[in-house]
Coordinates of C-alpha atoms and ligand atoms in Angstrom, one line a residue:
M1 CA -23.9 46.8 -13.2
L2 CA -27.3 48.4 -13.8
P3 CA -27.8 49.5 -17.4
A4 CA -28.6 53.2 -18.1
T5 CA -32.4 53.9 -18.3
M6 CA -31.8 56.1 -21.4
E7 CA -29.0 57.4 -23.6
W8 CA -28.8 60.2 -26.1
K9 CA -26.3 59.2 -28.8
D10 CA -25.8 59.4 -32.5
G11 CA -28.7 61.8 -32.7
A12 CA -31.2 59.3 -31.3
L13 CA -32.7 58.4 -27.9
W14 CA -32.0 54.9 -26.8
L15 CA -34.4 53.6 -24.2
L16 CA -33.8 50.6 -22.1
D17 CA -36.7 48.3 -22.7
Q18 CA -38.1 47.9 -19.2
R19 CA -40.7 45.4 -20.4
A20 CA -38.0 42.9 -21.1
L21 CA -36.3 43.1 -17.7
P22 CA -35.0 41.2 -15.8
C23 CA -34.7 38.5 -18.5
E24 CA -33.2 40.6 -21.3
T25 CA -31.2 43.8 -21.6
K26 CA -32.1 45.6 -24.9
Y27 CA -32.5 49.1 -26.1
I28 CA -35.2 50.6 -28.3
E29 CA -34.0 53.3 -30.7
C30 CA -36.2 56.4 -31.0
R31 CA -35.6 58.7 -33.9
S32 CA -38.8 60.7 -33.8
A33 CA -41.2 62.1 -31.2
E34 CA -43.7 59.5 -32.3
D35 CA -41.2 56.7 -31.4
V36 CA -40.9 58.3 -27.9
A37 CA -44.6 58.7 -27.5
L38 CA -45.2 55.0 -28.3
A39 CA -42.4 54.0 -25.9
I40 CA -44.1 55.9 -23.1
E41 CA -47.5 54.4 -23.9
N42 CA -46.3 50.9 -24.1
M43 CA -44.1 51.3 -21.0
T44 CA -40.7 50.7 -22.6
V45 CA -39.9 53.7 -20.4
R46 CA -41.9 54.3 -17.2
G47 CA -41.6 56.1 -13.9
A48 CA -42.5 59.8 -13.6
P49 CA -39.0 61.5 -14.0
A50 CA -37.9 59.1 -16.7
I51 CA -41.1 59.8 -18.7
G52 CA -40.4 63.5 -18.4
A53 CA -36.8 63.2 -19.5
A54 CA -37.7 60.9 -22.4
A55 CA -40.4 63.4 -23.6
A56 CA -37.8 66.2 -23.5
Y57 CA -35.6 64.2 -25.9
G58 CA -38.7 63.5 -28.0
L59 CA -39.2 67.2 -28.4
A60 CA -35.6 67.7 -29.4
L61 CA -36.2 65.1 -32.1
A62 CA -39.4 67.0 -33.1
A63 CA -37.5 70.2 -33.4
R64 CA -35.2 68.5 -35.9
A65 CA -38.2 67.3 -37.9
G66 CA -39.9 70.7 -37.7
D67 CA -43.1 69.5 -36.0
F68 CA -42.5 70.7 -32.4
Q69 CA -46.0 71.8 -31.6
S70 CA -47.9 68.8 -32.8
A71 CA -45.3 66.6 -31.1
A72 CA -45.8 68.4 -27.8
A73 CA -49.5 67.7 -28.0
R74 CA -48.9 64.0 -28.9
L75 CA -46.5 63.5 -26.0
A76 CA -48.8 65.2 -23.6
A77 CA -51.5 62.6 -24.5
T78 CA -49.4 59.5 -23.7
R79 CA -50.0 59.1 -19.9
P80 CA -52.1 61.4 -17.7
T81 CA -50.9 61.0 -14.1
A82 CA -47.2 61.7 -13.9
V83 CA -46.9 65.4 -13.8
N84 CA -43.2 65.4 -14.6
L85 CA -44.2 64.6 -18.2
F86 CA -46.1 67.9 -18.5
W87 CA -43.4 69.8 -16.5
A88 CA -40.8 68.7 -19.0
I89 CA -43.0 69.5 -22.0
E90 CA -43.7 73.0 -20.7
R91 CA -40.0 73.6 -20.0
M92 CA -39.1 72.5 -23.6
K93 CA -41.9 74.7 -24.9
R94 CA -40.5 77.7 -23.2
R95 CA -37.0 77.0 -24.7
W96 CA -38.6 76.6 -28.2
Q97 CA -40.6 79.8 -27.8
A98 CA -37.5 81.7 -26.9
D99 CA -35.3 80.2 -29.6
K100 CA -37.5 79.1 -32.5
D101 CA -36.2 81.8 -34.8
N102 CA -32.6 81.1 -33.9
D103 CA -30.5 79.2 -36.4
D104 CA -29.3 77.0 -33.6
V105 CA -32.8 76.0 -32.3
I106 CA -32.2 72.3 -32.9
S107 CA -29.0 72.1 -30.9
L108 CA -30.4 74.5 -28.2
L109 CA -33.4 72.1 -27.7
E110 CA -31.0 69.1 -27.6
K111 CA -29.0 70.9 -24.9
E112 CA -32.1 71.6 -22.9
A113 CA -33.1 67.9 -22.9
V114 CA -29.6 66.9 -21.9
L115 CA -29.8 69.4 -19.1
I116 CA -33.2 68.0 -17.8
H117 CA -31.6 64.5 -17.9
E118 CA -28.4 65.6 -16.0
E119 CA -30.3 67.8 -13.5
D120 CA -32.6 64.9 -12.6
I121 CA -29.7 62.7 -11.6
K122 CA -28.3 65.5 -9.5
I123 CA -31.6 66.2 -7.8
N124 CA -32.1 62.5 -7.0
R125 CA -28.7 62.5 -5.3
E126 CA -29.9 65.5 -3.2
I127 CA -33.2 63.7 -2.4
G128 CA -31.1 60.7 -1.4
R129 CA -28.9 62.7 0.9
N130 CA -31.9 64.3 2.6
G131 CA -33.8 61.1 3.0
A132 CA -30.9 59.0 4.2
L133 CA -30.8 61.1 7.4
L134 CA -34.3 59.8 8.3
L135 CA -33.1 56.2 8.5
P136 CA -31.4 54.5 11.5
E137 CA -27.9 53.0 11.2
R138 CA -29.5 49.5 10.9
C139 CA -32.9 49.4 9.4
A140 CA -35.6 47.5 7.5
V141 CA -37.7 49.4 5.0
I142 CA -40.5 48.7 2.5
T143 CA -40.9 50.2 -0.9
H144 CA -43.6 49.9 -3.6
C145 CA -43.3 49.8 -7.4
N146 CA -40.0 51.0 -8.8
A147 CA -38.9 54.5 -7.9
G148 CA -35.2 53.8 -8.7
A149 CA -32.6 54.6 -11.3
L150 CA -34.9 52.8 -13.8
A151 CA -37.8 55.2 -13.1
T152 CA -35.6 58.4 -13.4
A153 CA -32.7 59.6 -15.4
G154 CA -30.5 57.8 -12.8
Y155 CA -30.0 57.1 -9.1
G156 CA -33.7 57.1 -8.2
T157 CA -35.9 58.9 -5.6
A158 CA -37.1 56.3 -3.1
L159 CA -34.3 53.9 -4.0
G160 CA -31.9 56.9 -4.1
V161 CA -32.7 57.3 -0.4
F162 CA -31.6 53.7 0.2
R163 CA -28.5 54.2 -2.1
A164 CA -27.5 57.3 -0.1
A165 CA -28.1 55.5 3.2
A166 CA -25.9 52.6 2.1
E167 CA -23.2 55.1 0.8
A168 CA -23.3 56.6 4.3
G169 CA -22.5 53.1 5.8
K170 CA -26.0 52.3 7.0
K171 CA -27.1 48.6 7.0
I172 CA -30.4 48.4 5.2
K173 CA -32.7 45.5 4.5
I174 CA -35.2 46.3 1.8
Y175 CA -38.6 44.7 1.2
A176 CA -40.0 45.3 -2.3
D177 CA -43.7 44.9 -2.9
E178 CA -44.1 43.0 -6.1
T179 CA -46.6 45.6 -7.3
R180 CA -49.6 44.0 -9.0
P181 CA -50.5 44.0 -11.8
R182 CA -47.4 45.0 -13.8
M183 CA -44.9 43.8 -11.2
Q184 CA -42.5 46.8 -11.3
G185 CA -41.4 45.8 -7.7
G186 CA -40.7 42.2 -8.5
S187 CA -39.2 42.7 -11.9
L188 CA -37.5 46.1 -11.8
T189 CA -36.9 47.0 -8.1
A190 CA -35.6 43.5 -7.2
Y191 CA -33.4 43.5 -10.4
E192 CA -32.1 47.1 -9.8
L193 CA -31.3 46.5 -6.1
M194 CA -29.7 43.1 -6.7
S195 CA -27.6 44.6 -9.4
D196 CA -26.2 47.0 -6.9
G197 CA -25.7 44.4 -4.2
F198 CA -28.5 45.3 -1.8
D199 CA -30.3 42.9 0.6
V200 CA -33.7 42.8 -1.1
T201 CA -36.7 40.5 -0.4
V202 CA -39.8 40.5 -2.6
I203 CA -43.2 40.3 -0.9
T204 CA -46.7 40.3 -2.4
D205 CA -48.5 43.6 -2.0
S206 CA -50.9 42.0 0.5
T207 CA -48.0 40.7 2.7
A208 CA -46.9 44.2 3.7
A209 CA -49.3 44.6 6.6
F210 CA -48.5 41.2 8.1
L211 CA -44.7 41.9 7.7
M212 CA -45.2 45.1 9.7
A213 CA -47.0 43.1 12.4
R214 CA -44.3 40.5 12.6
E215 CA -41.0 42.4 12.1
K216 CA -39.8 45.9 13.1
I217 CA -40.0 48.0 10.0
D218 CA -38.4 51.4 10.4
A219 CA -39.9 53.2 7.4
V220 CA -41.9 52.9 4.2
V221 CA -40.5 55.0 1.3
T222 CA -42.1 55.3 -2.1
G223 CA -41.9 57.7 -5.0
A224 CA -44.8 59.7 -6.4
D225 CA -46.3 60.6 -9.8
R226 CA -48.0 63.8 -8.7
V227 CA -48.2 65.6 -5.4
A228 CA -51.0 68.1 -4.7
M229 CA -50.4 71.3 -2.8
N230 CA -52.1 69.9 0.3
G231 CA -49.6 67.0 0.3
D232 CA -51.9 64.3 -1.1
A233 CA -49.7 62.1 -3.3
A234 CA -50.6 59.9 -6.3
N235 CA -48.4 56.9 -6.8
K236 CA -48.6 53.3 -8.1
I237 CA -51.8 51.5 -7.1
G238 CA -51.3 49.9 -3.7
T239 CA -49.4 52.8 -2.2
Y240 CA -52.5 54.0 -0.3
S241 CA -53.1 50.6 1.3
L242 CA -49.4 50.4 2.2
A243 CA -49.7 53.9 3.9
I244 CA -52.8 52.7 5.9
A245 CA -50.9 49.6 7.0
A246 CA -47.9 51.8 8.0
A247 CA -50.2 54.1 10.1
R248 CA -51.8 51.1 11.8
H249 CA -48.3 49.8 12.9
G250 CA -46.8 53.2 13.7
V251 CA -44.3 53.0 10.8
P252 CA -43.4 56.4 9.3
F253 CA -44.5 56.6 5.6
Y254 CA -42.4 58.9 3.4
I255 CA -42.7 60.0 -0.2
A256 CA -39.5 60.8 -2.0
A257 CA -40.0 63.1 -5.0
P258 CA -38.5 66.1 -6.8
L259 CA -40.2 69.4 -6.8
S260 CA -41.1 68.8 -10.4
T261 CA -43.5 66.1 -9.2
F262 CA -45.6 68.8 -7.3
D263 CA -48.5 70.2 -9.2
T264 CA -49.3 73.8 -8.2
G265 CA -52.5 73.4 -10.2
C266 CA -53.8 70.7 -7.9
A267 CA -55.1 71.9 -4.6
S268 CA -55.8 68.3 -3.4
G269 CA -55.5 64.7 -4.6
A270 CA -59.1 64.9 -5.9
D271 CA -57.7 67.1 -8.7
I272 CA -55.2 64.5 -9.9
P273 CA -56.2 62.6 -13.0
I274 CA -55.8 58.8 -12.5
E275 CA -54.8 56.6 -15.4
E276 CA -57.0 53.6 -16.0
R277 CA -55.4 50.8 -18.0
D278 CA -56.5 47.8 -20.0
G279 CA -58.3 45.1 -17.9
D280 CA -56.1 42.4 -19.5
E281 CA -53.3 43.6 -17.2
L282 CA -55.3 41.8 -14.5
R283 CA -57.0 39.0 -16.6
M284 CA -53.7 37.8 -18.1
I285 CA -50.2 37.1 -17.2
G286 CA -48.3 37.2 -20.5
K287 CA -50.3 35.0 -22.8
V288 CA -51.9 33.0 -19.9
R289 CA -55.5 33.9 -19.0
L290 CA -56.2 33.9 -15.2
M291 CA -59.8 35.0 -15.2
P292 CA -62.9 34.4 -17.3
A293 CA -62.6 36.2 -20.7
G294 CA -64.5 39.5 -20.6
V295 CA -64.9 39.5 -16.8
K296 CA -65.4 43.1 -15.6
V297 CA -62.2 44.6 -14.2
W298 CA -61.3 48.0 -12.7
N299 CA -57.7 48.7 -13.2
P300 CA -56.6 52.2 -12.0
S301 CA -52.9 52.4 -12.4
F302 CA -52.4 54.9 -9.5
D303 CA -54.1 55.8 -6.2
V304 CA -53.9 58.8 -4.0
T305 CA -52.4 58.7 -0.4
P306 CA -54.0 61.4 1.8
A307 CA -51.5 63.8 3.3
E308 CA -52.5 62.9 6.8
L309 CA -50.8 59.4 6.3
I310 CA -47.5 60.9 5.1
A311 CA -44.9 61.7 7.7
G312 CA -42.7 63.7 5.3
I313 CA -42.1 64.4 1.6
I314 CA -38.4 64.1 0.8
T315 CA -37.3 66.6 -1.9
E316 CA -34.1 68.0 -3.2
R317 CA -34.7 71.1 -0.9
G318 CA -35.2 69.0 2.3
V319 CA -38.0 67.1 3.9
I320 CA -41.4 68.9 3.8
R321 CA -43.4 68.1 6.9
P322 CA -47.0 68.8 7.8
P323 CA -48.9 71.1 7.6
Y324 CA -48.3 70.5 3.9
A325 CA -50.6 73.2 2.5
E326 CA -48.6 75.8 4.4
N327 CA -45.2 74.3 3.9
T328 CA -45.5 73.5 0.2
A329 CA -46.8 77.0 -0.4
K330 CA -43.7 78.4 1.3
I331 CA -41.4 76.3 -0.9
F332 CA -43.2 77.3 -4.1
S333 CA -43.2 81.0 -3.2
G334 CA -39.4 80.7 -2.4
K335 CA -39.7 81.8 1.2
E336 CA -38.4 78.7 3.0
D337 CA -35.9 76.1 1.9
H338 CA -36.8 73.4 4.5
K339 CA -33.3 72.2 5.0
Ligands
MRU1 O1 -46.8 53.0 -14.1 P1 -45.3 53.4 -13.8 O2 -44.4 52.2 -13.7 O3 -44.8 54.5 -14.6 O4 -45.5 53.9 -12.3 C1 -44.3 54.4 -11.6 C2 -44.6 54.8 -10.2 O5 -45.7 54.8 -9.7 C3 -43.4 55.3 -9.5 O6 -43.5 55.0 -8.1 C4 -43.4 56.9 -9.7 O7 -43.4 57.2 -11.0 C5 -42.2 57.5 -9.0 S1 -40.7 57.1 -10.0 C6 -39.4 57.9 -9.2

């Protein structure tokens, strides 16, 4: 059985150490906001909704220590692209502002973090239900990175769509891009799907186009770290080339993401900050050097898929279809529910 991504128990946040998977299942104990910030930076916990939920617990710990505001700034500086992090911090800040003079502020902030955690699982199930309707009874799909239970509070977004399809009795064959350079597809998605008994095959990222040329692929479904209001979507590096390959082969490319992944402050993908990570993620595998020491490397952790390549964005409120600028605006002004 798949271990939980995170647990709040005994007044601490226990994070599944995703760096150790699939070889070892161990948890890291976080007793302060700083512990949580380090765990986000070093990718003990990763995936947009999971980072958001972990940060919310970090702020509950900060309230107990009496350093809420500095902790909020510290957590906001951990990783720049996944907007769920900032969404969760803002939600916790609103709770803190409303209750900071209340004797129960600590337990109220703990409750808010638990609520964010529980709501995320519920939302993922709704995304799954809406997305499963897009898949035929028997299908083959491709996904990239890990947008599963491990990347969220539970159930997953893209992998939640596959879970819901399987729960509805559909026969689904899943290809997982290994996802250079950190291998979230090979290490996490393959592990997560095998734990749940799915038919999963790992391919290199560069195999996806050839796979679409050789075999009927019914859909590509990935998660997102931030969606702009025109539908451009940032996700793990390699998603954009997967979307281009899908367009070339007439395969519908879907993003599965909660509304908390939309950034009303970003008009287009050009406004999305893209994290760049250490070049040693490419130069080395573990302690083994693959490239000349000091060779120049460009290592953006995310890319932006233009809206025109996206057939639909699967959310808890239904599937948003083009024209995205118009339809996302309707959702965020509450005029349309897109069911
Ligand atoms: O660098 P990571 O592992 O945090 O990147 C994760 C992704 O890109 C996921 O696809 C995204 O966060 C969606 S998770 C539901």
